[in-house]
mmCIF file of C-alpha atoms and ligand atoms in Angstrom:
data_model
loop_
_atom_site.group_PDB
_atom_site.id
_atom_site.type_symbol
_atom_site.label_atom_id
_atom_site.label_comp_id
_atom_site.label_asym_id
_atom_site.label_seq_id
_atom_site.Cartn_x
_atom_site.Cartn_y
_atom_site.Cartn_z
ATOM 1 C CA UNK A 25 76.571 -184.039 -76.136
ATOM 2 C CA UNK A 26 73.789 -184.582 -74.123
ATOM 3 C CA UNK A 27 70.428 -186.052 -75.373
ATOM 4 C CA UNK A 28 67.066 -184.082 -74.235
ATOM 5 C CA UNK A 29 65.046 -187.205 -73.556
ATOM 6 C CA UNK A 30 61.427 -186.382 -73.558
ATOM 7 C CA UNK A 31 60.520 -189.914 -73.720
ATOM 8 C CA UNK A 32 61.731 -190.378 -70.459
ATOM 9 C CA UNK A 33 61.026 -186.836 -69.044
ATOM 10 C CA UNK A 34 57.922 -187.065 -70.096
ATOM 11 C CA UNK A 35 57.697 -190.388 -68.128
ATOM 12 C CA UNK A 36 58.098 -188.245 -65.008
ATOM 13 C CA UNK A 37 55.988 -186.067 -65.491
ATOM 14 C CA UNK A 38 53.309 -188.873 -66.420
ATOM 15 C CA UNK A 39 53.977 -190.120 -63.241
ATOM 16 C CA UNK A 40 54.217 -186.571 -61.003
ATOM 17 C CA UNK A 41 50.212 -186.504 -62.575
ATOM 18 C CA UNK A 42 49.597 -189.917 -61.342
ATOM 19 C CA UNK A 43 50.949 -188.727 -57.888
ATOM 20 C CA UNK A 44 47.931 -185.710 -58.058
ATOM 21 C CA UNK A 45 45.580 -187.180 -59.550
ATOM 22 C CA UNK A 46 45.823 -190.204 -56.308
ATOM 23 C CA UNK A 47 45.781 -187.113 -54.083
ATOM 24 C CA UNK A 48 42.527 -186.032 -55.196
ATOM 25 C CA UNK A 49 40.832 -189.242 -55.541
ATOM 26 C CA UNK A 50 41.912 -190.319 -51.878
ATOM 27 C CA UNK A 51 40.321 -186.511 -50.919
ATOM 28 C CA UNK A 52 36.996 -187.329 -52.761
ATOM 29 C CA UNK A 53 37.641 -185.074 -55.187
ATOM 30 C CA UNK A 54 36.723 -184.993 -58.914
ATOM 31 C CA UNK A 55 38.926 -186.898 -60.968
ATOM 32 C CA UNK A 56 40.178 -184.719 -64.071
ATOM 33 C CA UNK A 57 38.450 -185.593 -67.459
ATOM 34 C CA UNK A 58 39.723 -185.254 -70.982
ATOM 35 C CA UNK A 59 37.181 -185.579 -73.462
ATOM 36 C CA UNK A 60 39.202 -185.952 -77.385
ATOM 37 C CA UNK A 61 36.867 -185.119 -80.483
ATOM 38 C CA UNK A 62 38.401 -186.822 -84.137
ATOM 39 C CA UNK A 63 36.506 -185.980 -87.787
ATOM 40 C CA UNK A 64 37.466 -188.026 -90.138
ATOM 41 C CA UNK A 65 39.587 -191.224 -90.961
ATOM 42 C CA UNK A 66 43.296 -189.712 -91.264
ATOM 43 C CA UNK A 67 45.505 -192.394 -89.696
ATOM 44 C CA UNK A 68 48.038 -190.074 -87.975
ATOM 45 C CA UNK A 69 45.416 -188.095 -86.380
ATOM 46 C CA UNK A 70 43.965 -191.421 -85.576
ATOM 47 C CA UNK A 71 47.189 -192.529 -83.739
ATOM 48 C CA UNK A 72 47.767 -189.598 -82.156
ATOM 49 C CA UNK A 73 44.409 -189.173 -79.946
ATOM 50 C CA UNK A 74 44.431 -192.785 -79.228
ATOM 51 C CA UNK A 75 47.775 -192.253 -77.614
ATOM 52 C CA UNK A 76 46.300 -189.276 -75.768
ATOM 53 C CA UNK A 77 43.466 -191.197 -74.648
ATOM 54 C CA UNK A 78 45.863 -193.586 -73.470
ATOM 55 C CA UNK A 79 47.680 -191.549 -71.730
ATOM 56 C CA UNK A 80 44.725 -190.198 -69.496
ATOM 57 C CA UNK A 81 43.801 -193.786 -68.583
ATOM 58 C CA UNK A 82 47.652 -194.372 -67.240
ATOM 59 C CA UNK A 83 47.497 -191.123 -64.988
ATOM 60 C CA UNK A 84 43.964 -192.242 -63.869
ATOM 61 C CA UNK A 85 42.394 -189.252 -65.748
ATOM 62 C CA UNK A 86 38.410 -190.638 -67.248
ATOM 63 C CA UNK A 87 38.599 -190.028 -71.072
ATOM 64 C CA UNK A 88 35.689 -189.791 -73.268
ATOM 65 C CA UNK A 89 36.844 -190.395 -77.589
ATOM 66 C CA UNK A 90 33.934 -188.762 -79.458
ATOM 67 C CA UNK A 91 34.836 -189.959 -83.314
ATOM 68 C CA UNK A 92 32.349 -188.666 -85.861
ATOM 69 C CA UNK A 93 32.734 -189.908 -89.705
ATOM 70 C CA UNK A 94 34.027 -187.370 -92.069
ATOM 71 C CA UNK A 95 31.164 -186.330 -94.153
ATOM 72 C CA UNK A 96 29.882 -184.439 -90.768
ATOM 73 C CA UNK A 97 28.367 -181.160 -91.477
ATOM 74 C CA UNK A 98 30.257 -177.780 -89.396
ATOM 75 C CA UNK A 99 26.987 -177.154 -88.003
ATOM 76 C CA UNK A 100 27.305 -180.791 -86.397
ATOM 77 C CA UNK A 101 30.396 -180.544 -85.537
ATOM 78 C CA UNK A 102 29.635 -176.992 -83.856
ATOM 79 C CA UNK A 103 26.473 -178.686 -82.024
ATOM 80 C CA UNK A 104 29.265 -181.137 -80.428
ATOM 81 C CA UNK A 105 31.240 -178.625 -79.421
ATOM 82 C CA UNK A 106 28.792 -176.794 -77.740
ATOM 83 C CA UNK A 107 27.425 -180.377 -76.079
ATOM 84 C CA UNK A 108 30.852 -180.230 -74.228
ATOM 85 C CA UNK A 109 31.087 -176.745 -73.557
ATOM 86 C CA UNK A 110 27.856 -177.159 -71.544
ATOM 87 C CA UNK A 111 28.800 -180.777 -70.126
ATOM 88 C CA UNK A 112 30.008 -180.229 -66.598
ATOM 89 C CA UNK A 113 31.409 -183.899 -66.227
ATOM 90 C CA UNK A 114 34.426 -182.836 -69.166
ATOM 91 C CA UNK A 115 37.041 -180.095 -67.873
ATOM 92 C CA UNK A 116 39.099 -179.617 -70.983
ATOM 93 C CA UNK A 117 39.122 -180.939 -74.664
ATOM 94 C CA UNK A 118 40.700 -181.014 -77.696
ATOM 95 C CA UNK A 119 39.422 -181.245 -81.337
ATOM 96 C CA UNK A 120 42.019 -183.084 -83.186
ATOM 97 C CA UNK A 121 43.461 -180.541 -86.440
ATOM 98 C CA UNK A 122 43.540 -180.800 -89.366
ATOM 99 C CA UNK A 123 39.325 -181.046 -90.043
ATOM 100 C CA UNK A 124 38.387 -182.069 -93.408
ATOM 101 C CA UNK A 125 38.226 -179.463 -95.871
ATOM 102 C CA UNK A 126 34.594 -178.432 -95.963
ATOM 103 C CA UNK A 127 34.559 -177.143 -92.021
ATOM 104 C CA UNK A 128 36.147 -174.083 -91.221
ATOM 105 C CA UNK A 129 38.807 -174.657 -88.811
ATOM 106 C CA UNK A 130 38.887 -171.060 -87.372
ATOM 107 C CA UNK A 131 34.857 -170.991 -86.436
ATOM 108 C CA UNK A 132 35.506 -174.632 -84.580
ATOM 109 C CA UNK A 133 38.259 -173.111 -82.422
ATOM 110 C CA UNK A 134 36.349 -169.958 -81.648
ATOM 111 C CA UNK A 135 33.337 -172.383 -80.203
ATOM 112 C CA UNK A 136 35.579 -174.040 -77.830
ATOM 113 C CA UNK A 137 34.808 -172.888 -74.218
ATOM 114 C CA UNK A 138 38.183 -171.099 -73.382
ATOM 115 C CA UNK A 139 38.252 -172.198 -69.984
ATOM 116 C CA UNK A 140 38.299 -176.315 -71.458
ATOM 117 C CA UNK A 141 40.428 -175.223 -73.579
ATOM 118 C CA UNK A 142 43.361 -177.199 -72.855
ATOM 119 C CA UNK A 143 45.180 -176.980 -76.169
ATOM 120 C CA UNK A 144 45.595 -173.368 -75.629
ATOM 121 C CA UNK A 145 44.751 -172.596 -79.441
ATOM 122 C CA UNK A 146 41.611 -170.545 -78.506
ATOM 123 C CA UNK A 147 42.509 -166.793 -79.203
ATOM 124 C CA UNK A 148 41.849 -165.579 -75.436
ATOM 125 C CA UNK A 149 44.017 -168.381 -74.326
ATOM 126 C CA UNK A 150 46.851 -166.834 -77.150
ATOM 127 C CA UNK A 151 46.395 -163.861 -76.232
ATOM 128 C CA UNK A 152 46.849 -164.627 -72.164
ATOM 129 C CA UNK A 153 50.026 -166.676 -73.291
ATOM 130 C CA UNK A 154 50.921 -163.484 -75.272
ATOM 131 C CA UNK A 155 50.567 -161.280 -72.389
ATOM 132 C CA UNK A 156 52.332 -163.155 -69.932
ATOM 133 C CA UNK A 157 48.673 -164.357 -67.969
ATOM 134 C CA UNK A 158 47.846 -167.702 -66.482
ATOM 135 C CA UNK A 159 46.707 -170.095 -69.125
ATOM 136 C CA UNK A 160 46.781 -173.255 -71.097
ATOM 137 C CA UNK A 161 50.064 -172.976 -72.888
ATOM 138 C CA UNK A 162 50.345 -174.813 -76.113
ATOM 139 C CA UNK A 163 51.256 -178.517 -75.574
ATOM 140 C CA UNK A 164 53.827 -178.500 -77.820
ATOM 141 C CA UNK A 165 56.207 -175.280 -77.269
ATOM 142 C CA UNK A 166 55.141 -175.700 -73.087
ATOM 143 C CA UNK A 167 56.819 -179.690 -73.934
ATOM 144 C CA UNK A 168 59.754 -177.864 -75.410
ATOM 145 C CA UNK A 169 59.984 -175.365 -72.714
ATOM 146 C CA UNK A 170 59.538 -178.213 -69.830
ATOM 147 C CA UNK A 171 62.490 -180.106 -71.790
ATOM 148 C CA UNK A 172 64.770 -177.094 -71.622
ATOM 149 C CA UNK A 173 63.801 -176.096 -67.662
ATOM 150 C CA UNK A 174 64.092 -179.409 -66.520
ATOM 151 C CA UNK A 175 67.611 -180.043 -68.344
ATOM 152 C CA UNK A 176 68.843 -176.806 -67.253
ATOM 153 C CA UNK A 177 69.610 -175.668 -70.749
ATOM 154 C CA UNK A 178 71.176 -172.021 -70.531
ATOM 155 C CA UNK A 179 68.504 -169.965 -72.345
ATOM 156 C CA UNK A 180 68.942 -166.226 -70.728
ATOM 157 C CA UNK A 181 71.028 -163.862 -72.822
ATOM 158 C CA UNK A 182 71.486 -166.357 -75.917
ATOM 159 C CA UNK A 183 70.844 -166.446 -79.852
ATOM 160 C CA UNK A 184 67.670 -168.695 -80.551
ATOM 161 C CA UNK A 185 66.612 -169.174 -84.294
ATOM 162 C CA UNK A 186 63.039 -171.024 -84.405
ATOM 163 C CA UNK A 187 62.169 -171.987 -87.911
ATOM 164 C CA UNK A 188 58.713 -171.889 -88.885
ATOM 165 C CA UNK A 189 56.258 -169.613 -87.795
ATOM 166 C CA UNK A 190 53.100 -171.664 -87.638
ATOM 167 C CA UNK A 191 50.675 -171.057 -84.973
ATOM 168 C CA UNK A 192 50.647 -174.150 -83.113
ATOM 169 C CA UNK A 193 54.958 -174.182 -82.899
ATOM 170 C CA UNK A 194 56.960 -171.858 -84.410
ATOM 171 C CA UNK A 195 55.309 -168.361 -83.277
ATOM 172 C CA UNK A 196 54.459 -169.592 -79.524
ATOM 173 C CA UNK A 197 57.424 -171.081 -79.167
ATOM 174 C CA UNK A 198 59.136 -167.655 -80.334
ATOM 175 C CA UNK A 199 56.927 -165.796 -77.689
ATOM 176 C CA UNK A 200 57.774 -168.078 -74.652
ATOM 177 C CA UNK A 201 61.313 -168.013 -75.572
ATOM 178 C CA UNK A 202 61.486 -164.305 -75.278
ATOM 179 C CA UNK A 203 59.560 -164.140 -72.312
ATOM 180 C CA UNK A 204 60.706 -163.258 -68.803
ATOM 181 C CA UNK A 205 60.414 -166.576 -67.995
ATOM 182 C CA UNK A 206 62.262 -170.130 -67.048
ATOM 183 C CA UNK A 207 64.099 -171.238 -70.301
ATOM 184 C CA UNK A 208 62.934 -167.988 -71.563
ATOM 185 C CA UNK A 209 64.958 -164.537 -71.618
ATOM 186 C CA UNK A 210 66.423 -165.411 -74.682
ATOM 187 C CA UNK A 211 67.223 -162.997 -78.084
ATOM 188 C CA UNK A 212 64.740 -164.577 -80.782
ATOM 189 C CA UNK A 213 64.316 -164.769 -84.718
ATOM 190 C CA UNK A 214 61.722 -166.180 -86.310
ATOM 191 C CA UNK A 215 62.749 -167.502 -89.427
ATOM 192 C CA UNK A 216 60.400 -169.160 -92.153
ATOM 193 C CA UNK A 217 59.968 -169.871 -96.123
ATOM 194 C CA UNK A 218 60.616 -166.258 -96.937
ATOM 195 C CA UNK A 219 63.551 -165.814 -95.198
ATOM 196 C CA UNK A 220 66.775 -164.838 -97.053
ATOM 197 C CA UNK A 221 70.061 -166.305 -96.219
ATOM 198 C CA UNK A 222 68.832 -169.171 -93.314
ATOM 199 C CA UNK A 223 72.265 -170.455 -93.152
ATOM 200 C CA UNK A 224 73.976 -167.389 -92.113
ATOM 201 C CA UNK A 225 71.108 -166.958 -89.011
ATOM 202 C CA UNK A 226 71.686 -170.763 -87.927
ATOM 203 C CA UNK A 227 75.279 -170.145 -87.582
ATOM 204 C CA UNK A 228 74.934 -168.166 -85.022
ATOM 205 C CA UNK A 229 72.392 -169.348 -83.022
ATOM 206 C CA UNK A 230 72.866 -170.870 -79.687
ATOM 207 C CA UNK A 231 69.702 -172.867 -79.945
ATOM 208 C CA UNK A 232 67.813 -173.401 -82.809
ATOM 209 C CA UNK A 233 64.204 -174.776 -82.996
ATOM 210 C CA UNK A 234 63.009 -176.595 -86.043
ATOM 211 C CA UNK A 235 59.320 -176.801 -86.541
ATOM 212 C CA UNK A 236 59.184 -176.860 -90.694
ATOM 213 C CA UNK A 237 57.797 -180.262 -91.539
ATOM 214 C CA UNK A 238 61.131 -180.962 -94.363
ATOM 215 C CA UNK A 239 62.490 -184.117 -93.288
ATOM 216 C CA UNK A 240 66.397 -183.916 -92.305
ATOM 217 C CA UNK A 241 66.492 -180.455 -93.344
ATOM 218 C CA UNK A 242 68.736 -178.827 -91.005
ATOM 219 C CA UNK A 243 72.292 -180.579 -91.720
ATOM 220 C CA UNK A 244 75.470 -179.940 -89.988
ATOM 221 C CA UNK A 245 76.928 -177.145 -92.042
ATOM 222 C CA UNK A 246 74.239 -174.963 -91.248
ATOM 223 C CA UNK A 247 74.704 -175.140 -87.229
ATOM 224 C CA UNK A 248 78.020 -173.930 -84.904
ATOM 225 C CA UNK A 249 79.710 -176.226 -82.546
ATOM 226 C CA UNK A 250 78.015 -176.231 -79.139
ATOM 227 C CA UNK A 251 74.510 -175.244 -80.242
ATOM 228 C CA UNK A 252 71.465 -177.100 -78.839
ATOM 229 C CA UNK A 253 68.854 -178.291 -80.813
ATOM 230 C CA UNK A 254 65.025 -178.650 -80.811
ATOM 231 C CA UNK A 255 63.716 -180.785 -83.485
ATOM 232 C CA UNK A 256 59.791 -180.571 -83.209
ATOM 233 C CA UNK A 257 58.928 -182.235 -86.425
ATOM 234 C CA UNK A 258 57.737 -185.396 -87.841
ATOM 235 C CA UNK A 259 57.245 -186.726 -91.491
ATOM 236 C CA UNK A 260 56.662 -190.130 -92.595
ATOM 237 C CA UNK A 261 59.161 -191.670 -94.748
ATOM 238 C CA UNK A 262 58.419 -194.509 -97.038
ATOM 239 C CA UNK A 263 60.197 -197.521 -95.174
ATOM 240 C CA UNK A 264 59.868 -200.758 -96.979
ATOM 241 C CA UNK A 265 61.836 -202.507 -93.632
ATOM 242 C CA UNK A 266 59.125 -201.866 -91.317
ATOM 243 C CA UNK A 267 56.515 -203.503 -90.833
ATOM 244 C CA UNK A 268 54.507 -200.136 -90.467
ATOM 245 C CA UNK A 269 55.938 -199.311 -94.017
ATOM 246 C CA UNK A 270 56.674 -196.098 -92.737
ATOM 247 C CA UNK A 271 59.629 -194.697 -90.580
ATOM 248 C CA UNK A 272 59.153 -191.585 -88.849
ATOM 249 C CA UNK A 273 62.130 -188.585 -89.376
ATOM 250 C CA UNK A 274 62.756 -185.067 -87.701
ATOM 251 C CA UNK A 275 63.861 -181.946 -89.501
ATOM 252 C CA UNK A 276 67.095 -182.285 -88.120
ATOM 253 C CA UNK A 277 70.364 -184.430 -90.203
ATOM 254 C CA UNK A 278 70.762 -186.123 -86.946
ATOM 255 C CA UNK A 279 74.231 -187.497 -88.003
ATOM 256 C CA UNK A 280 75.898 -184.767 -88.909
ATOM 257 C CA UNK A 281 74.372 -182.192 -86.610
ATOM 258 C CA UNK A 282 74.285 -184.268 -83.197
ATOM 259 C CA UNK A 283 78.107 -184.260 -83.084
ATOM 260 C CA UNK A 284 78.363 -180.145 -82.978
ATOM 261 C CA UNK A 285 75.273 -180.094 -80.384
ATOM 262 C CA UNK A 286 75.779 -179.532 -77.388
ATOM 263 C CA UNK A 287 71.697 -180.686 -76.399
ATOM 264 C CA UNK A 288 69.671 -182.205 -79.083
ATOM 265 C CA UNK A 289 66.297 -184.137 -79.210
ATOM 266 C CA UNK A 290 66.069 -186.789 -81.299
ATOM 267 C CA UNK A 291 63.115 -188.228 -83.346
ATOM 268 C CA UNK A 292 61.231 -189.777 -82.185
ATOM 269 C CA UNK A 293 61.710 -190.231 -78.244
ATOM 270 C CA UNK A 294 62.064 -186.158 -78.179
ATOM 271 C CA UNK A 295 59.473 -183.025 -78.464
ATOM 272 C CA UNK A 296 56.565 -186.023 -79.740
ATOM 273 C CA UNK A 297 56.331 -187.185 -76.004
ATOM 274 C CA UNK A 298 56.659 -183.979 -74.178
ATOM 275 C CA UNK A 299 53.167 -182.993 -76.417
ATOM 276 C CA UNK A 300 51.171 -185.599 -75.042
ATOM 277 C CA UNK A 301 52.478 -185.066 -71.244
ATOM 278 C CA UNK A 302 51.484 -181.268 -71.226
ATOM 279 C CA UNK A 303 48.568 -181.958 -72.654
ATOM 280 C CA UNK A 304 47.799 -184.202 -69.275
ATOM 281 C CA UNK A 305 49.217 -181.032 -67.287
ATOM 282 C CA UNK A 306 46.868 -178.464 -68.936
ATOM 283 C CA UNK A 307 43.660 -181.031 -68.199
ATOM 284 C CA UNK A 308 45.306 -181.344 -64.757
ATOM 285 C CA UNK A 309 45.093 -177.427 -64.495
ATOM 286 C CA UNK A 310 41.522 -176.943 -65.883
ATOM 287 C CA UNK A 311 40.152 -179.476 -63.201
ATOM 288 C CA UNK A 312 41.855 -177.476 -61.006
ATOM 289 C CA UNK A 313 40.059 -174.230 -62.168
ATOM 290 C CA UNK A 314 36.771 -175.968 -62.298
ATOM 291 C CA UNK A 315 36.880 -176.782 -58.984
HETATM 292 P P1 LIG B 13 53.250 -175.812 -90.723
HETATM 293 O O1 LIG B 13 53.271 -176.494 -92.029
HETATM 294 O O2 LIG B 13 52.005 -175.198 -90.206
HETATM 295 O O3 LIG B 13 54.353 -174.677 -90.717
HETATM 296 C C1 LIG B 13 55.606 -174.854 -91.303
HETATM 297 C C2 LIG B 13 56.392 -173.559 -91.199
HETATM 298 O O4 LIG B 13 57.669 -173.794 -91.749
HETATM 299 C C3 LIG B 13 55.774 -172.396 -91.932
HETATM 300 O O5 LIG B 13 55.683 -171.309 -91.042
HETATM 301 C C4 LIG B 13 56.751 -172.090 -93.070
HETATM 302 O O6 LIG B 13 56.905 -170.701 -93.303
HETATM 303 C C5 LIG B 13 58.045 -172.700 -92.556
HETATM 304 N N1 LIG B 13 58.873 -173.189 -93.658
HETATM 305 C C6 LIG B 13 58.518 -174.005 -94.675
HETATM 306 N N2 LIG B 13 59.562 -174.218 -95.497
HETATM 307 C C7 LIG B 13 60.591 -173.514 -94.996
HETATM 308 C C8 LIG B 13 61.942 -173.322 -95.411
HETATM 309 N N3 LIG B 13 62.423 -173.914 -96.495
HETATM 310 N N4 LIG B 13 62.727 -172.544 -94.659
HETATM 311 C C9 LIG B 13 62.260 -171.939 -93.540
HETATM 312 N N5 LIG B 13 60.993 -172.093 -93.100
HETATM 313 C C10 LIG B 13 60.170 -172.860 -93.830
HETATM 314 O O7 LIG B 13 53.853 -176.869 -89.706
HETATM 315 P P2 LIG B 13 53.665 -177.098 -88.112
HETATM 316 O O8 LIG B 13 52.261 -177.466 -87.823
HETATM 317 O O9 LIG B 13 54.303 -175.997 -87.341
HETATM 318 O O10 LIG B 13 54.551 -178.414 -87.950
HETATM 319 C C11 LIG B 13 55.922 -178.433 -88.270
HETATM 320 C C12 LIG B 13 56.460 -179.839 -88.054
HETATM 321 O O11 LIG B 13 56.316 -180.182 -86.685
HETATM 322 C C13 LIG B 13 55.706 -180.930 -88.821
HETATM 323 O O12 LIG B 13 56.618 -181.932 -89.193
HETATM 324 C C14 LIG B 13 54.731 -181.473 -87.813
HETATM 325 O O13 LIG B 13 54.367 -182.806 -88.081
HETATM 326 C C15 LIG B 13 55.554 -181.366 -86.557
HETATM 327 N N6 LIG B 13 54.773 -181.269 -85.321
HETATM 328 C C16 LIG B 13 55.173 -182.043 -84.306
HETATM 329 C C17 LIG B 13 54.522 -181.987 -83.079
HETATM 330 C C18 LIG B 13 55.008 -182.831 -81.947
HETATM 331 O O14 LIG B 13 54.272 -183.124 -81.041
HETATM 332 N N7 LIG B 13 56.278 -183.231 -81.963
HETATM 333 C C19 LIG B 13 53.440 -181.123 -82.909
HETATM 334 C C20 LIG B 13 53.060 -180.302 -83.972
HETATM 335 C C21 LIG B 13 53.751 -180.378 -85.183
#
């Protein structure tokens, strides 16, 4: 059984950035910036662009964190958005999901600029992904799809089951899969919370991709020796031995699945790291554009 270590893969991609991003400085050239928008107080969404603005300092990217409280209006938030569609300095950005309730999610991804665009949720950009054109791919199926090229994980020909069909994981990830493609070529079924007999389709998948959000769901009866595994999601459990108070767990039974798997990614150390490295690689690629 071999571990898909996107901790440490993502580590080299991290640094393969670093490597560029020197090039182009030592050229004159601009140095790539990510700007990061957050609404709102919600602690993971907190941790998770701080670690993304981290990351962009350690591959030399500039980084700008524009936090606004949570009682700001849509038509604030959608004067923002336009500030940094029209701000040459910033090549790509993100607004951190989920938005509180009152602002309409859908109208603040249409006002992103496609072209700085660099979570690839924009409809043009799904569509280009769709279609097979260049684009910002999704950071978190292009993280899975990295992990799988890089470890050479036989893809062409076989049975994938991805579970969950949400637009940010389960659906892209069932498009690249059945791409023409590296780690691609494969025979896909999307399965989700209306399917009918799960079980029977995880037993004969090859590779199955869990992106549901039920902690430990997938257990070891429901998967066939050799099968490789792609657990994408995170819940916090209650944990009253860290010091967090929280432990973070995967969709997968790790005990009882890893020892049937033939490639698995565990939680955390897995798909989580992968996210935040392609996210660097799409900002990489709209500085590239821009110039
Ligand atoms: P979502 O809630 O938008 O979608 C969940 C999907 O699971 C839905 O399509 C639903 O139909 C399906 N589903 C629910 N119950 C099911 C069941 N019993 N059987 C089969 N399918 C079922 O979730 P999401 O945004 O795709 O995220 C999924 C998980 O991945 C979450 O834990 C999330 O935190 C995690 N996530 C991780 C990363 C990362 O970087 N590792 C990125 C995004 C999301």
């Amino acid at each position: 059984m071999t571990i898909l270590d996107g901790k440490k893969t993502s580590a080299d991609i991290k640094a393969e950035i670093a490597e560029k991003v020197k090039e182009l400085k030592a050229q004159g050239k601009k140095t790539p910036h990510l700007a990061a928008v957050i609404v709102g107080n919600d602690g993971a969404s907190k941790t998770y662009v701080g670690a993304k603005v981290k990351a962009c300092e350690l591959v030399g990217f500039n980084s700008t964190l524009v936090e606004l409280p949570e009682e700001t209006t849509e038509a604030e938030l959608l004067a923002k958005i336009e500030e940094l569609n029209n701000n040459d300095a910033i090549d790509g950005y993100i607004v951190q999901l989920p938005l509180p309730k009152h602002i309409d999610e859908h109208k603040v991804l249409l006002a992103v600029d496609a072209t700085k665009d660099v979570d690839g949720f924009h409809p043009t950009n799904v569509g280009r992904m769709a279609l097979e054109l260049p684009t910002f791919l999704p950071a978190t199926p292009y993280g899975v799809m990295e992990l799988l090229e890089r470890y050479k994980v036989p893809t062409s020909g076989k049975n994938v089951v991805v579970i969950g069909r949400s637009h940010i994981v389960g659906r892209p990830m069932s498009i690249l899969m059945s791409q023409k493609r590296a780690a691609g070529d494969a025979t896909v079924t999307v399965a989700h919370s209306r399917t009918a007999n799960l079980k029977e389709l995880t037993l004969k998948a090859d590779i199955i991709v869990v992106a549901l959000g039920v902690a430990e769901f997938l257990t070891g009866d429901m998967v066939k020796d050799g099968v490789t595994i792609i657990d994408v999601g995170i819940t916090r459990l209650d944990d009253s031995s860290k010091k967090s108070g929280f432990r973070l767990a995967g969709d997968v039974h790790f005990e009882s699945v890893a020892p049937k798997a033939s490639f698995i990614t565990p939680v955390p150390g897995g798909v989580g790291p992968m996210t935040i490295a392609m996210l660097l690689k799409n900002t990489l690629l709209a500085g590239e554009n821009r110039a």
